[in-house]
Amino acid sequence: MSILNKFSLEGKVALVTGAAYGIGFAIAEAYAKAGAKIAFNCRSEEHLQQALADYAAKGIEAKGYICDVTKEDDVRAMVKDIAETLGTIDILVNNAGIIKRIPMTDMALSEFEQVIDIDLIAPFIVSKAVIPGMMEKGHGKIINVCSMMSELGRETVSAYAAAKGGLKMLTKNIASEYGAYNIQCNGIGPGYIATPQTAPLRELQADGERHPFDKFIISKTPAERWGNPEDLMGPAIFLASDASDFVNGHILYVDGGILAYIGKQP
Ligand code: NAP
Ligand code: GCO
């Protein structure tokens, strides 16, 4: 048997939250191409319909749900329906997330709370709904989408950094608490990836110049480029497959070397 079979997801059921587009879509696409049955969710009917068409255009039969990951009853109903239609979830990717870029002292409490709700509390909600099925099956893979902000801070992203830092520790705690049930929980930490979430940081300036932040990230990345969602496909397959059965509580940074690099000398 080829060693590459360890990376196969054949016959597995994967739920990728927030996978209508962006990083979640790329991870779900990768899982489908590795053999998994795919379920995903988002909040918007328009995004759902567009995503179903986009998956179909790639030959992927994805099952989509309108489900806000912060609503526990709706999440439990979605997980139950997936179990009844596709099978008990083997792989969960807590991908759904938002960011608000506001100086902390200008940020309303409600804005801070919304980011924490979606980026930290929701991974708790969804993992809590999925783990009992994994325990019953005797295996499971949970991948939490962390961030450079799981390790670093920067101006205007206090809520997001707090959430993603917390998500790193939630990852380690799930790994610790459920490792004995053959459930591995790891994080994937993308660097700066070209998606709608980071589009404002890459907008061309009125004079046609690149955005200052765009130039900043290029100077902080040894690869001298933004990442693409496709850059996450291989690492995500690894963390979801048998090839990572003894990897647990690890945050796999996929950042082109940002965290290793002091930055290009001026
Ligand atoms: P994105 O393009 O903004 O996509 C976010 C997805 O999450 C959308 O499908 C959105 O769909 C869904 N979503 C948001 N809130 C939701 C909720 N409450 N319930 C259900 N779905 C929800 O973001 P992205 O860049 O792909 O990022 C995906 C994940 O990677 C996020 O956790 C982000 O923090 C993380 N990340 C991104 C980068 C980057 O550079 N892009 C780097 C590191 C980590 P609806 O709006 O239709 O609900
Ligand atoms: C920002 C960016 C980052 C990325 C990502 C980096 O405003 O700094 O949006 O937070 O989204 O999380 O890993």
Tab-separated table of N, CA, C and O in Angstrom, residues 4 27 42 45 89 118 135 139 147 167 170 172 218 223 255:
chain	number	residue	atom	x	y	z
A	4	LEU	N	1.266	7.217	0.511
A	4	LEU	CA	0.398	8.382	0.247
A	4	LEU	C	-1.034	8.108	0.678
A	4	LEU	O	-1.822	9.031	0.910
A	27	ILE	N	-10.096	24.868	1.699
A	27	ILE	CA	-9.902	23.670	2.529
A	27	ILE	C	-10.946	22.617	2.191
A	27	ILE	O	-10.628	21.439	2.014
A	42	CYS	N	-22.754	28.924	6.130
A	42	CYS	CA	-22.497	30.367	6.152
A	42	CYS	C	-23.809	31.010	6.605
A	42	CYS	O	-24.771	30.306	6.930
A	45	GLU	N	-27.901	33.471	2.392
A	45	GLU	CA	-28.485	32.632	1.329
A	45	GLU	C	-27.765	32.896	0.011
A	45	GLU	O	-27.444	31.969	-0.745
A	89	ILE	N	-19.700	13.190	11.699
A	89	ILE	CA	-18.551	14.003	11.261
A	89	ILE	C	-17.242	13.399	11.758
A	89	ILE	O	-17.076	13.157	12.963
A	118	ILE	N	-17.796	35.033	17.459
A	118	ILE	CA	-17.634	34.251	16.228
A	118	ILE	C	-16.288	33.532	16.191
A	118	ILE	O	-16.200	32.363	15.796
A	135	MET	N	-16.268	10.720	19.561
A	135	MET	CA	-15.954	9.777	20.647
A	135	MET	C	-16.611	8.435	20.385
A	135	MET	O	-15.997	7.372	20.535
A	139	HIS	N	-12.671	8.039	16.715
A	139	HIS	CA	-11.638	8.884	16.102
A	139	HIS	C	-12.242	10.226	15.694
A	139	HIS	O	-13.449	10.354	15.526
A	147	SER	N	-4.153	32.094	13.541
A	147	SER	CA	-3.745	33.311	12.825
A	147	SER	C	-2.362	33.740	13.283
A	147	SER	O	-1.888	33.314	14.350
A	167	LEU	N	-8.129	30.953	20.855
A	167	LEU	CA	-8.382	29.769	20.016
A	167	LEU	C	-7.171	28.841	20.021
A	167	LEU	O	-7.316	27.610	20.016
A	170	LEU	N	-7.562	27.055	23.268
A	170	LEU	CA	-8.693	26.109	23.194
A	170	LEU	C	-8.260	24.861	22.421
A	170	LEU	O	-8.600	23.735	22.782
A	172	LYS	N	-5.231	23.595	22.211
A	172	LYS	CA	-4.376	22.768	23.094
A	172	LYS	C	-5.197	22.070	24.166
A	172	LYS	O	-4.907	20.946	24.579
A	218	ILE	N	4.705	42.360	2.506
A	218	ILE	CA	5.724	41.825	1.590
A	218	ILE	C	7.106	41.902	2.242
A	218	ILE	O	7.923	40.993	2.159
A	223	ALA	N	8.937	34.892	1.791
A	223	ALA	CA	8.470	34.467	0.463
A	223	ALA	C	8.149	35.678	-0.412
A	223	ALA	O	7.868	35.537	-1.600
A	255	ASP	N	2.732	30.448	6.812
A	255	ASP	CA	2.842	31.918	6.745
A	255	ASP	C	3.978	32.406	5.854
A	255	ASP	O	4.353	33.575	5.907
